[in-house]
Coordinates of C-alpha atoms in Angstrom, one line a residue:
M1 CA -176.5 97.2 13.4
F2 CA -174.4 94.6 11.6
H3 CA -171.3 92.7 12.5
R4 CA -168.0 93.8 10.8
T5 CA -164.6 92.2 11.1
I6 CA -161.2 93.6 10.1
I7 CA -158.3 91.3 9.5
V8 CA -154.9 92.6 10.7
D9 CA -151.6 91.3 9.3
T10 CA -149.3 90.6 12.3
T11 CA -146.1 90.0 10.4
G12 CA -145.0 93.6 11.0
A13 CA -145.0 96.0 13.9
I14 CA -148.4 97.2 15.1
S15 CA -147.3 100.8 14.5
D16 CA -146.7 100.0 10.8
L17 CA -150.2 98.7 10.2
H18 CA -152.1 102.0 10.1
P19 CA -151.7 102.8 6.4
V20 CA -152.5 99.2 5.5
L21 CA -155.7 99.3 7.5
Q22 CA -156.7 102.5 5.9
A23 CA -156.1 101.2 2.4
R24 CA -158.0 97.9 3.0
T25 CA -161.0 99.3 4.9
T26 CA -161.8 102.5 2.9
S27 CA -165.0 100.9 1.7
L28 CA -166.2 100.0 5.2
P29 CA -167.9 102.3 7.7
P30 CA -165.6 103.6 10.5
V31 CA -165.0 101.2 13.3
T32 CA -166.8 102.3 16.5
N33 CA -166.5 99.1 18.5
L34 CA -162.8 98.1 19.0
S35 CA -163.9 94.7 20.3
K36 CA -164.7 93.8 16.7
L37 CA -161.0 94.2 15.8
H38 CA -159.4 90.8 15.4
V39 CA -155.7 90.0 14.9
R40 CA -154.7 87.1 12.8
N41 CA -151.6 85.5 11.4
P42 CA -151.9 85.1 7.6
Q43 CA -150.8 81.5 7.7
I44 CA -153.9 80.5 9.6
S45 CA -156.8 79.8 7.1
Q46 CA -159.7 81.2 9.1
F47 CA -161.9 84.2 8.9
H48 CA -165.2 85.4 10.2
Y49 CA -168.3 84.3 8.3
F50 CA -171.1 86.5 7.3
P51 CA -174.5 86.0 5.6
P52 CA -174.0 85.9 1.8
K53 CA -176.1 89.1 1.2
F54 CA -173.3 91.2 2.7
R55 CA -170.7 89.7 0.4
F56 CA -168.0 90.2 3.0
S57 CA -166.2 87.1 1.7
K58 CA -165.0 89.0 -1.4
V59 CA -163.7 91.8 0.8
L60 CA -161.8 89.3 3.0
A61 CA -160.5 87.4 -0.1
S62 CA -159.1 90.7 -1.5
T63 CA -156.9 91.1 1.6
Q64 CA -155.2 87.8 0.9
A65 CA -155.2 88.0 -2.9
A66 CA -153.1 91.1 -2.7
L67 CA -150.4 89.1 -0.9
A68 CA -150.3 86.0 -3.2
S69 CA -148.8 85.5 -6.6
N70 CA -150.8 83.8 -9.4
D71 CA -148.6 80.8 -9.2
A72 CA -149.2 80.2 -5.5
V73 CA -151.7 77.6 -4.4
F74 CA -154.3 79.0 -2.0
T75 CA -156.2 77.0 0.6
L76 CA -159.9 77.5 1.5
P77 CA -161.0 78.8 4.8
N78 CA -162.1 76.0 7.2
W79 CA -165.8 75.9 6.7
R80 CA -166.2 72.7 8.8
S81 CA -165.2 74.3 12.1
G82 CA -167.4 76.5 14.3
R83 CA -171.0 76.2 15.2
T84 CA -172.7 73.0 13.9
D85 CA -176.3 74.3 13.4
P86 CA -177.4 73.9 9.8
K87 CA -177.9 77.6 9.2
N88 CA -174.3 78.6 10.2
K89 CA -172.9 75.6 8.4
D90 CA -174.6 76.7 5.2
Y91 CA -173.2 80.2 5.6
R92 CA -169.7 78.9 6.0
I93 CA -169.9 76.6 3.0
N94 CA -171.3 79.4 0.9
D95 CA -168.5 81.7 2.1
A96 CA -165.9 79.1 1.1
F97 CA -167.5 78.8 -2.3
L98 CA -167.5 82.6 -2.8
Y99 CA -163.8 82.7 -1.7
L100 CA -162.9 80.0 -4.2
E101 CA -164.8 81.7 -7.0
Y102 CA -163.2 85.1 -6.3
M103 CA -159.6 83.7 -6.0
V104 CA -159.9 81.6 -9.2
G105 CA -161.4 84.6 -11.0
K106 CA -158.2 86.5 -10.0
G107 CA -156.1 83.8 -11.6
H108 CA -155.0 81.9 -8.5
K109 CA -154.9 78.1 -8.2
P110 CA -156.9 76.4 -5.5
D111 CA -155.7 73.5 -3.4
V112 CA -157.3 70.5 -5.2
Y113 CA -157.8 68.5 -2.0
H114 CA -159.7 71.4 -0.2
A115 CA -161.7 72.2 -3.3
T116 CA -162.7 68.5 -3.6
Q117 CA -163.9 68.4 0.0
L118 CA -166.0 71.5 -0.7
L119 CA -167.5 69.7 -3.7
Y120 CA -168.4 66.7 -1.6
D121 CA -170.1 68.9 1.1
L122 CA -172.0 70.9 -1.5
C123 CA -173.3 67.6 -3.0
K124 CA -174.4 66.4 0.5
S125 CA -176.3 69.7 1.0
K126 CA -177.9 69.3 -2.4
R127 CA -176.3 72.3 -4.0
L128 CA -175.3 70.5 -7.1
R129 CA -174.9 73.5 -9.4
K130 CA -172.3 74.9 -7.1
A131 CA -170.6 71.5 -6.8
T132 CA -170.5 71.3 -10.6
R133 CA -169.0 74.8 -10.7
V134 CA -166.3 73.8 -8.2
M135 CA -165.3 70.9 -10.5
E136 CA -165.1 73.3 -13.4
M137 CA -163.0 75.8 -11.4
I138 CA -160.6 73.0 -10.5
V139 CA -160.1 72.1 -14.1
D140 CA -160.1 75.7 -15.4
S141 CA -157.2 76.6 -13.0
G142 CA -155.1 73.6 -14.2
G143 CA -156.0 71.3 -11.3
V144 CA -156.5 67.5 -11.8
P145 CA -159.6 66.2 -10.0
D146 CA -159.5 62.6 -8.9
A147 CA -161.8 60.0 -10.6
A148 CA -163.7 59.3 -7.4
S149 CA -164.9 62.9 -7.0
Y150 CA -165.8 63.2 -10.7
N151 CA -167.8 59.9 -10.6
F152 CA -169.5 61.0 -7.3
L153 CA -170.7 64.3 -8.8
V154 CA -172.1 62.6 -11.9
S155 CA -173.8 60.0 -9.8
Q156 CA -175.3 62.7 -7.5
L157 CA -176.6 64.7 -10.5
C158 CA -178.3 61.5 -11.9
K159 CA -179.8 60.5 -8.6
R160 CA -181.4 64.0 -8.4
G161 CA -182.8 63.6 -11.9
N162 CA -180.4 66.1 -13.4
V163 CA -179.3 63.7 -16.1
G164 CA -179.0 66.5 -18.7
H165 CA -176.6 68.4 -16.5
A166 CA -174.6 65.3 -15.8
M167 CA -174.2 64.6 -19.5
Q168 CA -173.1 68.2 -20.1
L169 CA -170.5 67.8 -17.4
V170 CA -169.2 64.6 -18.9
E171 CA -169.0 66.2 -22.4
K172 CA -167.1 69.2 -20.9
M173 CA -164.7 67.0 -19.0
E174 CA -164.0 65.0 -22.1
D175 CA -163.3 68.3 -23.9
Y176 CA -160.8 69.0 -21.2
G177 CA -159.1 65.7 -22.0
Y178 CA -160.4 63.7 -19.0
P179 CA -161.3 60.1 -20.1
T180 CA -164.7 58.8 -19.0
H181 CA -164.8 55.3 -17.7
T182 CA -167.6 52.7 -17.5
V183 CA -168.4 53.6 -13.9
T184 CA -169.2 57.1 -15.0
Y185 CA -171.4 56.0 -17.9
N186 CA -173.2 53.5 -15.7
S187 CA -174.4 56.4 -13.5
L188 CA -175.8 58.1 -16.7
V189 CA -177.4 54.8 -17.7
R190 CA -179.1 54.4 -14.3
G191 CA -180.2 58.1 -14.4
L192 CA -181.9 57.6 -17.8
C193 CA -183.5 54.4 -16.7
M194 CA -184.9 56.2 -13.6
L195 CA -186.6 58.6 -15.9
G196 CA -188.3 55.8 -17.7
N197 CA -186.4 56.3 -21.0
L198 CA -185.4 52.8 -21.9
N199 CA -185.3 53.5 -25.6
Q200 CA -183.1 56.5 -25.1
T201 CA -180.9 54.5 -22.8
L202 CA -180.4 51.8 -25.4
Q203 CA -179.5 54.4 -28.0
F204 CA -177.1 56.0 -25.6
I205 CA -175.4 52.6 -25.0
D206 CA -175.1 52.0 -28.7
K207 CA -173.3 55.4 -29.0
L208 CA -171.0 54.3 -26.2
I209 CA -170.2 51.0 -27.9
H210 CA -169.4 52.9 -31.1
K211 CA -167.0 55.1 -29.1
G212 CA -165.2 51.9 -28.0
L213 CA -166.6 51.7 -24.5
V214 CA -167.6 48.2 -23.4
P215 CA -170.6 47.8 -21.1
N216 CA -170.0 45.6 -18.0
A217 CA -172.3 43.3 -16.1
F218 CA -173.4 46.1 -13.9
T219 CA -174.6 48.0 -17.0
Y220 CA -176.6 45.0 -18.1
S221 CA -178.2 44.6 -14.7
I222 CA -179.4 48.2 -14.8
L223 CA -180.9 47.7 -18.2
L224 CA -182.6 44.5 -17.3
E225 CA -184.2 46.0 -14.2
A226 CA -185.4 48.9 -16.2
A227 CA -186.8 46.6 -18.9
Y228 CA -188.9 44.4 -16.6
K229 CA -190.2 47.4 -14.7
E230 CA -191.1 49.3 -17.8
R231 CA -192.1 46.5 -20.2
G232 CA -192.4 43.3 -18.2
V233 CA -190.1 40.4 -17.5
D234 CA -190.7 38.8 -20.9
E235 CA -189.2 41.8 -22.7
A236 CA -186.4 41.8 -20.2
M237 CA -185.7 38.1 -21.1
K238 CA -185.5 39.1 -24.8
L239 CA -183.1 41.9 -24.0
L240 CA -180.9 39.4 -22.1
N241 CA -180.8 37.1 -25.1
D242 CA -179.9 40.0 -27.3
I243 CA -177.1 41.1 -24.9
I244 CA -175.7 37.5 -24.9
S245 CA -175.9 37.3 -28.8
R246 CA -173.9 40.5 -29.0
G247 CA -171.2 39.1 -26.9
G248 CA -172.2 40.6 -23.6
E249 CA -171.4 38.7 -20.4
P250 CA -174.1 39.2 -17.8
N251 CA -173.4 37.8 -14.3
L252 CA -175.5 36.4 -11.4
V253 CA -176.7 39.8 -10.5
S254 CA -178.3 40.1 -13.9
Y255 CA -180.1 36.8 -13.5
N256 CA -181.2 37.7 -10.0
V257 CA -182.8 40.8 -11.5
L258 CA -184.9 38.6 -13.9
L259 CA -185.8 36.2 -11.1
T260 CA -187.0 39.2 -9.1
G261 CA -189.1 40.2 -12.1
L262 CA -190.8 36.8 -12.4
C263 CA -191.6 36.8 -8.6
K264 CA -193.0 40.3 -8.7
E265 CA -195.3 39.3 -11.5
N266 CA -196.5 36.4 -9.3
R267 CA -195.0 33.8 -11.7
T268 CA -193.4 31.8 -8.9
N269 CA -193.6 28.4 -10.7
E270 CA -191.7 29.9 -13.6
A271 CA -189.3 31.5 -11.2
L272 CA -188.6 28.0 -9.7
L273 CA -187.7 26.6 -13.1
F274 CA -185.5 29.6 -13.9
F275 CA -183.8 29.1 -10.5
R276 CA -183.1 25.5 -11.3
E277 CA -181.5 26.4 -14.6
L278 CA -178.9 28.8 -13.1
P279 CA -176.2 26.3 -12.3
S280 CA -176.3 25.0 -15.9
K281 CA -175.6 28.6 -17.0
G282 CA -172.6 28.7 -14.8
F283 CA -174.1 30.7 -12.0
P284 CA -174.8 28.7 -8.7
P285 CA -177.4 30.6 -6.6
N286 CA -176.2 32.8 -3.8
V287 CA -178.0 34.0 -0.6
V288 CA -179.6 36.8 -2.5
T289 CA -181.0 34.4 -5.1
Y290 CA -182.5 32.2 -2.4
N291 CA -183.9 35.2 -0.6
I292 CA -185.7 36.4 -3.8
L293 CA -187.3 33.0 -4.1
L294 CA -188.1 32.6 -0.4
R295 CA -189.9 35.9 -0.4
S296 CA -192.2 34.8 -3.2
L297 CA -192.9 31.3 -1.7
C298 CA -193.6 32.8 1.8
R299 CA -195.8 35.5 0.4
E300 CA -198.0 32.8 -1.2
G301 CA -198.0 30.7 2.0
R302 CA -196.0 27.8 0.4
W303 CA -194.3 27.0 3.7
D304 CA -193.1 23.5 2.9
E305 CA -191.4 24.6 -0.3
A306 CA -189.9 27.5 1.6
N307 CA -188.5 25.2 4.2
E308 CA -187.1 22.9 1.6
H309 CA -185.2 25.8 -0.1
L310 CA -184.0 27.1 3.2
A311 CA -182.6 23.7 4.1
E312 CA -181.1 23.4 0.7
M313 CA -179.4 26.8 1.1
V314 CA -177.8 25.7 4.4
E315 CA -176.7 22.4 2.9
E316 CA -174.9 24.4 0.1
G317 CA -172.9 26.1 2.8
L318 CA -174.8 29.4 2.6
S319 CA -175.8 31.0 5.9
P320 CA -179.1 32.9 6.2
S321 CA -178.6 36.6 6.2
L322 CA -180.4 39.4 8.1
V323 CA -182.7 39.7 5.0
T324 CA -183.5 36.0 5.1
Y325 CA -184.7 36.3 8.7
N326 CA -186.7 39.5 8.0
I327 CA -188.4 37.7 5.0
L328 CA -189.4 34.8 7.2
I329 CA -190.6 36.9 10.1
S330 CA -192.6 39.4 8.0
S331 CA -194.2 36.6 6.0
L332 CA -195.2 34.5 9.0
A333 CA -196.6 37.6 10.8
F334 CA -198.5 38.6 7.7
H335 CA -200.2 35.2 7.5
G336 CA -201.1 35.4 11.2
R337 CA -198.5 32.8 12.3
T338 CA -197.0 35.1 15.0
E339 CA -195.8 32.2 17.3
N340 CA -193.7 30.9 14.4
A341 CA -192.5 34.4 13.7
L342 CA -191.4 34.8 17.3
K343 CA -189.6 31.5 17.2
V344 CA -187.6 32.7 14.2
L345 CA -186.9 36.0 16.1
N346 CA -185.7 34.0 19.1
E347 CA -183.4 31.9 16.8
M348 CA -182.1 35.1 15.2
T349 CA -181.2 36.7 18.5
K350 CA -179.0 33.7 19.4
G351 CA -176.9 34.2 16.2
E352 CA -174.8 37.0 14.8
F353 CA -177.6 39.2 13.6
K354 CA -179.4 41.7 15.8
P355 CA -183.0 42.5 15.0
I356 CA -183.8 46.0 13.5
A357 CA -187.0 47.9 13.2
A358 CA -187.9 46.1 10.0
T359 CA -187.7 42.8 11.9
Y360 CA -190.1 43.8 14.7
N361 CA -192.6 45.9 12.7
P362 CA -194.5 43.0 11.0
I363 CA -194.8 41.2 14.4
I364 CA -196.0 44.3 16.1
A365 CA -198.5 45.2 13.4
R366 CA -200.0 41.7 13.6
L367 CA -200.2 41.8 17.4
C368 CA -201.8 45.2 17.3
E369 CA -204.3 44.0 14.7
E370 CA -205.1 40.9 16.7
K371 CA -205.3 43.0 19.9
K372 CA -203.0 40.5 21.7
V373 CA -201.4 41.5 24.9
E374 CA -197.7 41.8 25.2
E375 CA -197.1 38.9 27.5
N376 CA -196.8 36.6 24.5
V377 CA -193.8 38.6 23.4
I378 CA -192.0 40.5 26.1
S379 CA -192.3 37.9 28.7
G380 CA -191.2 35.1 26.4
L381 CA -188.1 36.9 25.3
C382 CA -187.1 37.9 28.9
R383 CA -187.6 34.3 30.2
K384 CA -185.1 33.1 27.5
G385 CA -182.5 35.7 28.5
N386 CA -183.1 38.0 25.5
T387 CA -183.8 41.1 27.5
F388 CA -182.1 43.5 25.0
P389 CA -184.3 42.4 22.1
A390 CA -187.3 42.7 24.5
F391 CA -186.4 46.3 25.1
Q392 CA -186.1 47.0 21.4
L393 CA -189.4 45.4 20.8
L394 CA -191.0 47.4 23.6
Y395 CA -189.6 50.6 22.1
E396 CA -191.0 49.7 18.7
M397 CA -194.4 48.8 20.2
T398 CA -194.6 52.2 22.0
R399 CA -194.3 53.8 18.5
Y400 CA -197.5 52.0 17.6
G401 CA -199.3 53.5 20.6
F402 CA -198.7 50.6 23.0
T403 CA -198.4 51.7 26.7
P404 CA -196.4 49.3 28.9
D405 CA -198.3 48.0 31.9
S406 CA -197.3 46.3 35.2
Y407 CA -196.9 42.9 33.5
T408 CA -194.5 44.4 30.9
Y409 CA -192.3 46.0 33.5
S410 CA -192.2 42.9 35.7
S411 CA -191.1 40.8 32.7
L412 CA -188.3 43.2 32.0
I413 CA -187.2 43.3 35.6
R414 CA -187.1 39.5 35.8
G415 CA -185.2 39.3 32.5
L416 CA -182.6 41.9 33.6
C417 CA -182.0 40.1 37.0
L418 CA -181.8 36.8 35.1
E419 CA -178.9 38.2 33.1
G420 CA -177.3 39.7 36.3
L421 CA -178.1 43.3 35.3
L422 CA -179.2 44.3 38.8
H423 CA -178.5 48.0 38.4
E424 CA -180.5 48.1 35.2
A425 CA -183.4 46.3 36.9
M426 CA -183.4 48.9 39.7
E427 CA -183.5 51.6 37.0
V428 CA -186.5 50.0 35.3
F429 CA -188.2 49.9 38.7
S430 CA -187.4 53.6 39.1
I431 CA -189.1 54.3 35.8
I432 CA -192.2 52.6 37.0
E433 CA -192.2 54.8 40.1
E434 CA -191.9 57.9 37.9
S435 CA -194.4 56.9 35.2
S436 CA -198.2 57.0 35.1
C437 CA -198.2 53.2 35.5
R438 CA -198.2 52.8 39.3
A439 CA -196.0 50.0 40.7
D440 CA -197.9 47.0 42.1
I441 CA -197.1 44.0 44.2
D442 CA -196.0 42.0 41.1
N443 CA -193.3 44.6 40.2
F444 CA -192.0 44.4 43.8
N445 CA -192.1 40.6 43.7
A446 CA -190.2 40.5 40.4
L447 CA -187.4 42.7 41.7
I448 CA -187.2 40.8 45.0
L449 CA -187.1 37.5 43.1
G450 CA -184.3 38.8 40.8
L451 CA -182.2 40.0 43.7
C452 CA -182.6 36.8 45.6
K453 CA -181.6 34.7 42.6
S454 CA -178.6 36.9 42.3
Q455 CA -177.8 36.1 46.0
R456 CA -178.5 39.6 47.1
T457 CA -181.0 38.8 49.7
D458 CA -179.8 41.9 51.7
L459 CA -181.0 44.1 48.9
S460 CA -184.3 42.2 48.5
L461 CA -185.0 42.9 52.2
E462 CA -184.5 46.6 51.6
I463 CA -187.0 46.4 48.7
Y464 CA -189.4 44.6 51.0
E465 CA -189.0 47.4 53.6
M466 CA -189.6 50.0 51.0
M467 CA -192.7 48.1 49.8
V468 CA -194.2 48.1 53.3
E469 CA -193.3 51.8 53.8
K470 CA -195.3 52.6 50.6
E471 CA -198.2 50.7 52.1
Y472 CA -198.1 47.8 49.6
M473 CA -199.4 44.6 51.2
P474 CA -196.9 41.7 50.8
N475 CA -198.5 38.5 49.7
E476 CA -197.6 34.8 50.0
T477 CA -195.5 35.0 46.9
T478 CA -193.4 37.8 48.5
Y479 CA -192.6 35.8 51.6
T480 CA -192.0 32.6 49.7
I481 CA -189.4 34.3 47.5
I482 CA -187.6 35.7 50.5
V483 CA -187.5 32.3 52.3
E484 CA -186.1 30.6 49.2
G485 CA -183.6 33.5 48.8
I486 CA -182.3 33.0 52.3
A487 CA -182.1 29.2 51.8
H488 CA -180.2 29.6 48.5
E489 CA -177.5 31.6 50.3
G490 CA -176.9 28.6 52.6
E491 CA -178.7 30.1 55.7
K492 CA -181.1 27.1 56.0
E493 CA -181.6 27.5 59.8
L494 CA -182.5 31.2 59.3
A495 CA -184.8 30.3 56.4
A496 CA -186.5 27.7 58.6
L497 CA -187.0 30.2 61.4
V498 CA -188.5 32.7 59.0
L499 CA -190.8 30.1 57.5
R500 CA -192.1 29.0 61.0
E501 CA -192.9 32.6 62.0
L502 CA -194.6 33.3 58.6
Y503 CA -196.6 30.1 58.9
S504 CA -197.6 30.9 62.5
R505 CA -198.9 34.3 61.4
Q506 CA -200.9 32.7 58.6
V507 CA -199.2 34.6 55.7
I508 CA -197.9 31.4 54.2
G509 CA -200.3 28.5 53.7
R510 CA -199.9 24.9 54.7
N511 CA -199.3 23.7 51.1
T512 CA -196.5 26.2 50.5
A513 CA -194.9 25.5 53.9
D514 CA -194.9 21.8 53.2
R515 CA -193.4 22.3 49.8
L516 CA -190.6 24.4 51.2
L517 CA -190.0 21.9 54.0
M518 CA -189.5 19.1 51.5
Q519 CA -187.5 21.1 49.0
Y520 CA -185.0 22.5 51.5
D521 CA -185.1 19.7 54.1
F522 CA -186.1 22.1 56.9
E523 CA -187.0 20.7 60.4
D524 CA -190.6 20.3 61.3
L525 CA -192.4 23.6 61.8
T526 CA -193.2 22.8 65.4
G527 CA -189.6 22.0 66.3
L528 CA -188.3 25.6 65.9
K529 CA -188.2 27.7 69.0
D530 CA -186.2 30.9 68.4
V531 CA -188.1 33.3 66.3
G532 CA -186.4 36.5 67.4
I533 CA -184.4 36.9 64.2
T534 CA -187.6 36.5 62.2
E535 CA -189.4 39.1 64.2
N536 CA -186.5 41.5 63.5
L537 CA -186.7 40.7 59.8
F538 CA -190.4 41.2 59.2
F539 CA -192.4 42.2 62.2
E540 CA -190.6 44.9 64.2

């Protein structure tokens, strides 16, 4: 059983539609299920979509083609609406393509905007032959495609290695009278270079020059990158000199490419000399230039020189970028200097840049290699108020097989409370309760401490009660936190009463009691009489 749809024109009376329906559905089996009969206004560009093997799109297209003149511009059905799963989306895109092909074949003109959007979507779904066909149909029907879609299609063909097809398209478009610009040819140049055909690329550029096209700095950068990768940086240098002798004008990007080549060949000293010559050539280094050199210096462990160049960069008014931080962090971690890497990470989180996976991964890899526990990382970040980066780092660490333990969770709870995120701290505590990592007294103490520091001693006492109900034994730290929490809220007399009772029951030692007496200026322990409130708090 298969699904069939009949489109009914609603511009006339329903009683007048019978002959039309008969004429337009003679090739279809008789309708036995009236629920499949859909009514539609012809101005609405929608229809039911079918798998391509049934070719229902052409049947549906014929019902509209009969109503439109050849001079009318038709729009495509909305292939972007409906179910979003990939399979159905592919069916809808294919239906739209078949509809376009059929209508153009009948001599009708497509709406260029809709056809261009279809071209983009076909490219994104890697159906480049159909995308190329859409471009051809736009031109064949007298439409004028915009330069952006044309360049995009050529670029996509080249990126997929279809340089031959891209060249054929360019030739065909030129035959139609569409001028090809440097941007288009740069895509072809890059495509040829990606295939490792430097000689062919140079010959191609010579042809372009004879046609009157002038290569730009981007063209030269592509060539220089291909030259050093294929033949080495010395040959790339010769090519640069040849370009300049012919009147070419490379820019800083071109020189950065050569600097990268020197560094990749481990010729750092030569790279330093090349770097120093850039201002005399009229190109002061930018952040990208410094990053290239910093990467090489750090990789070789030349930290003093790296620091000098970093300081020089800042003096020149250039701010470190995300790439700069990632270079420093990854290099320090690679050389086992994880503490320094964490310092850079901490500095980074205070600025405008947020760490990404590439920032954390080198640190995590080194920590895993050294079998170091997480307290050096998670706890340190949380103590400094960087709880969000701590969560990110924890997430990345779990991808390396790390399982958070009680200490990890306690650090996160303390950090969240420190930043006033009490609800989130409670959520983390709930996660502990639900996970395989059973909560312990340290987790309870971390939450009680965070609540007390946020002046929510009332909630901390509720957590204390829950702890006792779950048969966790409060320790001296637990009671000390609560006494200090009460004192911080200005209830010094109550705090003193609590302290006296706790001391009398020997759950707080003499040293701790004396410290609290001096710190909060409590009365002497023996001078307190009324302990009723304390009993209600802890020992009912």
